[in-house]
Coordinates of C-alpha atoms in Angstrom, one line a residue:
M4 CA -10.4 0.3 -26.9
S5 CA -6.9 -0.3 -28.3
T6 CA -4.1 -1.7 -26.2
G7 CA -2.3 1.7 -26.3
Q8 CA -5.4 3.4 -24.9
T9 CA -5.8 0.8 -22.2
L10 CA -2.1 1.2 -21.2
A11 CA -2.4 5.1 -21.2
L12 CA -5.5 5.0 -19.0
G13 CA -3.9 2.5 -16.7
A14 CA -1.0 4.9 -16.3
V15 CA -3.4 7.7 -15.5
A16 CA -5.1 5.5 -12.8
G17 CA -1.7 5.1 -11.2
L18 CA -0.6 8.7 -11.4
T19 CA -3.5 10.0 -9.3
I20 CA -1.5 8.8 -6.3
F21 CA 0.6 11.9 -6.7
L22 CA -2.3 14.1 -5.8
G23 CA -2.0 13.4 -2.1
L24 CA 1.8 13.3 -1.9
P25 CA 2.4 17.1 -1.6
L26 CA 0.7 17.0 1.8
G27 CA 3.9 15.3 3.0
R28 CA 5.7 18.7 2.9
V29 CA 3.2 20.4 5.2
R30 CA 4.9 21.1 8.5
S31 CA 3.2 22.1 11.8
T32 CA 4.2 22.0 15.4
D33 CA 0.5 21.3 16.3
V34 CA 0.5 17.7 17.6
R35 CA -3.2 17.5 16.7
L36 CA -2.5 18.0 13.0
R37 CA 0.2 15.3 13.1
A38 CA -2.0 12.9 15.0
G39 CA -4.9 13.5 12.6
L40 CA -2.8 12.9 9.5
S41 CA -1.2 9.8 10.9
A42 CA -4.6 8.4 12.0
F43 CA -6.2 9.3 8.7
A44 CA -3.5 7.4 6.9
C45 CA -4.1 4.4 9.1
G46 CA -7.8 4.5 8.3
V47 CA -7.1 4.5 4.5
L48 CA -4.7 1.5 5.0
L49 CA -7.3 -0.4 7.1
F50 CA -9.7 -0.1 4.2
L51 CA -7.0 -1.2 1.7
L52 CA -6.3 -4.2 4.0
W53 CA -9.9 -5.3 3.8
D54 CA -9.9 -4.6 0.0
V55 CA -6.9 -6.6 -0.9
L56 CA -7.9 -9.5 1.4
S57 CA -11.4 -9.7 -0.1
H58 CA -9.9 -9.8 -3.6
G59 CA -7.5 -12.5 -2.6
V60 CA -10.0 -14.6 -0.7
D61 CA -12.7 -14.5 -3.4
P62 CA -11.0 -16.8 -5.9
V63 CA -10.0 -19.2 -3.1
E64 CA -13.7 -19.4 -2.0
G65 CA -14.7 -19.9 -5.6
A66 CA -12.3 -22.8 -5.9
L67 CA -13.7 -24.3 -2.7
E68 CA -17.2 -24.1 -3.9
G69 CA -16.2 -25.6 -7.2
A70 CA -14.5 -28.5 -5.5
V71 CA -17.5 -29.2 -3.3
D72 CA -20.1 -29.3 -6.1
G73 CA -17.8 -31.1 -8.6
R74 CA -17.0 -28.2 -11.0
G75 CA -13.4 -27.9 -9.8
S76 CA -10.8 -29.9 -8.0
W77 CA -9.6 -30.0 -4.4
G78 CA -6.0 -29.6 -5.7
E79 CA -6.9 -26.2 -7.2
F80 CA -8.4 -25.1 -3.9
I81 CA -5.4 -26.3 -1.8
G82 CA -3.0 -24.5 -4.2
Y83 CA -4.9 -21.2 -4.1
A84 CA -5.2 -21.4 -0.3
A85 CA -1.5 -22.1 0.1
L86 CA -0.7 -19.2 -2.2
L87 CA -2.9 -16.9 -0.1
A88 CA -1.4 -18.1 3.2
G89 CA 2.1 -18.1 1.9
G90 CA 1.8 -14.6 0.4
L91 CA 0.3 -13.2 3.6
I92 CA 3.2 -14.7 5.6
A93 CA 5.8 -13.5 3.1
G94 CA 4.4 -9.9 3.0
L95 CA 4.1 -9.6 6.8
M96 CA 7.1 -11.4 8.1
S97 CA 9.6 -10.2 5.5
L98 CA 9.0 -6.7 6.7
V99 CA 9.1 -7.7 10.4
Y100 CA 12.6 -9.3 9.9
Y101 CA 13.8 -6.5 7.6
D102 CA 12.7 -3.8 10.1
R103 CA 14.5 -5.6 12.9
W104 CA 17.6 -5.9 10.8
I105 CA 17.5 -2.1 10.0
K106 CA 17.0 -1.2 13.7
Q107 CA 19.9 -3.4 14.7
R108 CA 22.2 -1.8 12.1
R109 CA 21.1 1.8 13.1
S110 CA 21.6 1.1 16.8
S111 CA 25.1 -0.4 16.4
P112 CA 27.8 2.0 17.5
L113 CA 30.2 3.6 15.1
V114 CA 33.5 2.1 16.3
G115 CA 35.9 4.1 14.2
P116 CA 37.5 7.3 15.5
G117 CA 36.9 10.6 13.8
A118 CA 36.8 10.4 10.0
A119 CA 36.7 6.6 10.2
A120 CA 33.3 6.8 12.1
I121 CA 32.0 9.3 9.5
D122 CA 33.0 6.9 6.7
E123 CA 31.4 4.0 8.5
F124 CA 28.1 6.1 8.8
A125 CA 28.3 7.0 5.1
S126 CA 28.7 3.4 4.2
R127 CA 25.3 2.5 5.6
S128 CA 22.6 2.3 3.0
R129 CA 20.3 5.3 2.3
I130 CA 17.4 3.5 3.8
E131 CA 19.3 3.0 7.1
R132 CA 19.9 6.8 7.2
L133 CA 16.2 7.7 6.7
S134 CA 14.1 8.8 9.6
S135 CA 11.7 6.3 11.1
G136 CA 8.8 8.2 9.5
R137 CA 10.3 8.1 6.0
Q138 CA 11.1 4.4 6.4
L139 CA 7.5 3.7 7.3
A140 CA 6.3 5.8 4.4
L141 CA 8.6 3.8 2.1
L142 CA 7.1 0.5 3.4
I143 CA 3.6 1.8 2.9
A144 CA 4.4 2.7 -0.7
V145 CA 5.8 -0.8 -1.3
G146 CA 2.7 -2.4 0.1
I147 CA 0.4 -0.1 -1.9
G148 CA 2.5 -0.8 -5.0
L149 CA 1.9 -4.5 -4.7
H150 CA -1.8 -3.9 -4.3
N151 CA -1.9 -1.6 -7.3
F152 CA -0.1 -4.1 -9.5
A153 CA -2.9 -6.5 -8.9
E154 CA -5.4 -3.8 -9.7
G155 CA -3.5 -3.1 -13.0
L156 CA -3.9 -6.8 -13.9
A157 CA -7.6 -6.4 -13.7
I158 CA -7.6 -3.3 -15.9
G159 CA -5.4 -4.9 -18.5
Q160 CA -7.5 -8.1 -18.5
A161 CA -10.7 -6.2 -19.0
G162 CA -9.2 -4.2 -21.8
A163 CA -7.8 -7.3 -23.5
A164 CA -11.2 -9.0 -23.3
G165 CA -12.9 -6.1 -25.1
E166 CA -15.0 -5.2 -22.0
I167 CA -14.6 -1.4 -22.5
S168 CA -17.2 -0.3 -20.0
L169 CA -15.6 -2.5 -17.3
A170 CA -12.1 -1.3 -18.1
L171 CA -13.2 2.3 -17.9
A172 CA -15.1 1.7 -14.6
L173 CA -12.0 0.1 -13.1
I174 CA -9.7 2.9 -14.3
I175 CA -12.1 5.5 -12.7
G176 CA -12.5 3.6 -9.5
F177 CA -8.8 2.7 -9.1
G178 CA -7.9 6.3 -9.9
L179 CA -10.0 7.5 -7.1
H180 CA -8.6 4.9 -4.8
N181 CA -5.0 5.9 -5.7
A182 CA -5.7 9.6 -5.0
T183 CA -6.5 8.7 -1.3
E184 CA -3.5 6.4 -1.1
G185 CA -1.2 9.3 -1.5
F186 CA -2.4 10.6 1.9
G187 CA -1.8 7.2 3.4
I188 CA 1.8 7.2 2.3
V189 CA 2.8 10.6 3.6
G190 CA 0.9 10.4 6.9
P191 CA 3.9 8.9 8.9
M192 CA 6.2 11.7 7.9
S193 CA 4.0 14.4 9.6
G194 CA 6.1 14.2 12.7
D195 CA 9.5 14.7 11.0
A196 CA 11.2 18.0 11.6
E197 CA 12.6 18.2 8.1
R198 CA 10.4 18.3 5.1
P199 CA 10.8 15.4 2.6
S200 CA 12.3 16.5 -0.7
W201 CA 10.2 16.6 -3.9
S202 CA 12.4 13.9 -5.3
F203 CA 11.7 11.6 -2.3
L204 CA 7.9 12.2 -2.7
A205 CA 8.3 11.4 -6.4
L206 CA 10.1 8.2 -5.6
L207 CA 7.2 7.2 -3.2
G208 CA 4.7 8.0 -6.0
V209 CA 6.6 5.9 -8.5
I210 CA 6.8 2.9 -6.1
G211 CA 3.2 3.2 -5.1
G212 CA 1.5 4.2 -8.4
G213 CA 3.9 2.9 -11.1
P214 CA 2.9 -0.8 -10.6
T215 CA -0.7 0.1 -11.7
F216 CA 0.8 0.7 -15.2
L217 CA 3.0 -2.4 -15.0
G218 CA 0.1 -4.5 -14.0
T219 CA -1.9 -3.1 -16.9
V220 CA 0.9 -4.1 -19.3
V221 CA 1.0 -7.7 -17.9
G222 CA -2.8 -8.0 -17.8
S223 CA -3.2 -6.8 -21.4
A224 CA -0.9 -9.6 -22.6
W225 CA -1.4 -12.4 -20.1
V226 CA -3.1 -12.9 -16.8
N227 CA -3.2 -15.7 -14.3
E228 CA -5.5 -16.0 -11.3
A229 CA -2.8 -17.6 -9.1
I230 CA -0.5 -14.7 -9.7
A231 CA -3.2 -12.2 -8.8
I232 CA -3.9 -14.1 -5.5
A233 CA -0.2 -14.1 -4.7
F234 CA 0.2 -10.3 -5.2
F235 CA -3.0 -9.5 -3.2
A236 CA -1.8 -11.7 -0.4
V237 CA 1.7 -10.2 -0.3
A238 CA 0.2 -6.7 -0.4
A239 CA -2.2 -7.6 2.5
G240 CA 0.7 -8.8 4.6
S241 CA 2.7 -5.7 3.9
I242 CA -0.2 -3.4 4.7
L243 CA -1.0 -5.3 7.9
Y244 CA 2.6 -4.7 9.1
V245 CA 2.3 -1.0 8.4
V246 CA -1.1 -0.7 10.1
Q247 CA 0.4 -2.4 13.2
E248 CA 3.3 0.2 13.2
L249 CA 1.0 3.2 12.7
M250 CA -1.3 2.0 15.5
H251 CA 1.7 2.1 17.8
V252 CA 2.6 5.6 16.6
N253 CA -1.0 6.9 17.0
R254 CA -1.2 5.7 20.6
K255 CA 1.9 7.8 21.5
F256 CA 0.0 11.0 20.6
G257 CA -2.3 10.7 23.6
L258 CA -5.3 12.0 21.7
P259 CA -7.6 9.0 21.5
V260 CA -10.8 10.9 20.5
L261 CA -9.1 12.8 17.6
V262 CA -7.2 9.7 16.5
T263 CA -10.3 7.5 16.4
W264 CA -12.4 10.1 14.5
M265 CA -9.7 10.5 11.9
L266 CA -9.2 6.8 11.7
L267 CA -12.9 6.4 10.9
L268 CA -12.7 9.2 8.3
G269 CA -9.9 7.4 6.5
I270 CA -12.0 4.2 6.5
F271 CA -15.1 6.0 5.3
L272 CA -13.2 7.7 2.5
G273 CA -11.9 4.3 1.4
F274 CA -15.3 2.8 1.3
G275 CA -16.7 5.9 -0.4
T276 CA -14.4 5.5 -3.3
D277 CA -15.1 1.8 -3.4
F278 CA -18.9 2.5 -3.6
V279 CA -18.3 5.0 -6.5
L280 CA -16.4 2.2 -8.3
E281 CA -19.3 -0.2 -7.8
A282 CA -21.8 2.3 -9.0
V283 CA -19.9 3.1 -12.2
Q284 CA -19.4 -0.6 -12.9
H285 CA -23.1 -1.3 -12.6
A286 CA -24.0 1.8 -14.6
G287 CA -21.7 0.6 -17.4

């Protein structure tokens, strides 16, 4: 497989995220539909949280085993563990502080009279003027994008090493994963009165799926395990924050049975695509 083919297929794996994004334009006054979509998105993200944490922890555990039996060093283990912890803290707490800052800015009164107040509102950033559902969708896309960059590294590395069957398996598996991630991104917008524009959905797709291609480019040329750990850790922290926020939203619907079943459906779908990936890898 040539480098060009690897990059093209890596791009395809990232583009499948667009398959679920049009659901964000579906509007309904039925609270059950909105609750179901939100809970389903949360389930997909819970699976992704497990997925990114397991990928980030595996090399740390490997370094620990190597240090214990003499094949590696304790310094490597400590460095990897610090990267994992630091990335998790950075991914989670940066969004906590950023969200607090945004809420403070949005709640601050417009002090100018008339046109001055309008000008002051217009001076606020576009993100500050987004609804809470759109802001959450944007944060989900960022977290998924970090996760997909690390997946792209794996695709690029497999292609560069000449492991064609592994590279194809990763592309198929990650493509399936990304198709479900589109649903996870748009779930929080189900309660918005106004439909998101196609351009906003496209932006979410580029943020969430584009890093798969970028990771493939980097992985084809150069890969470093420490970098992969850092990206997985930051992605895990970001997704953890979003899951926390979605759980709060889901409780407000007052439909615990429906929410729980849809949450489980999202988790099962995530694991189902993961099982397909494992089957394809072993078959190859």
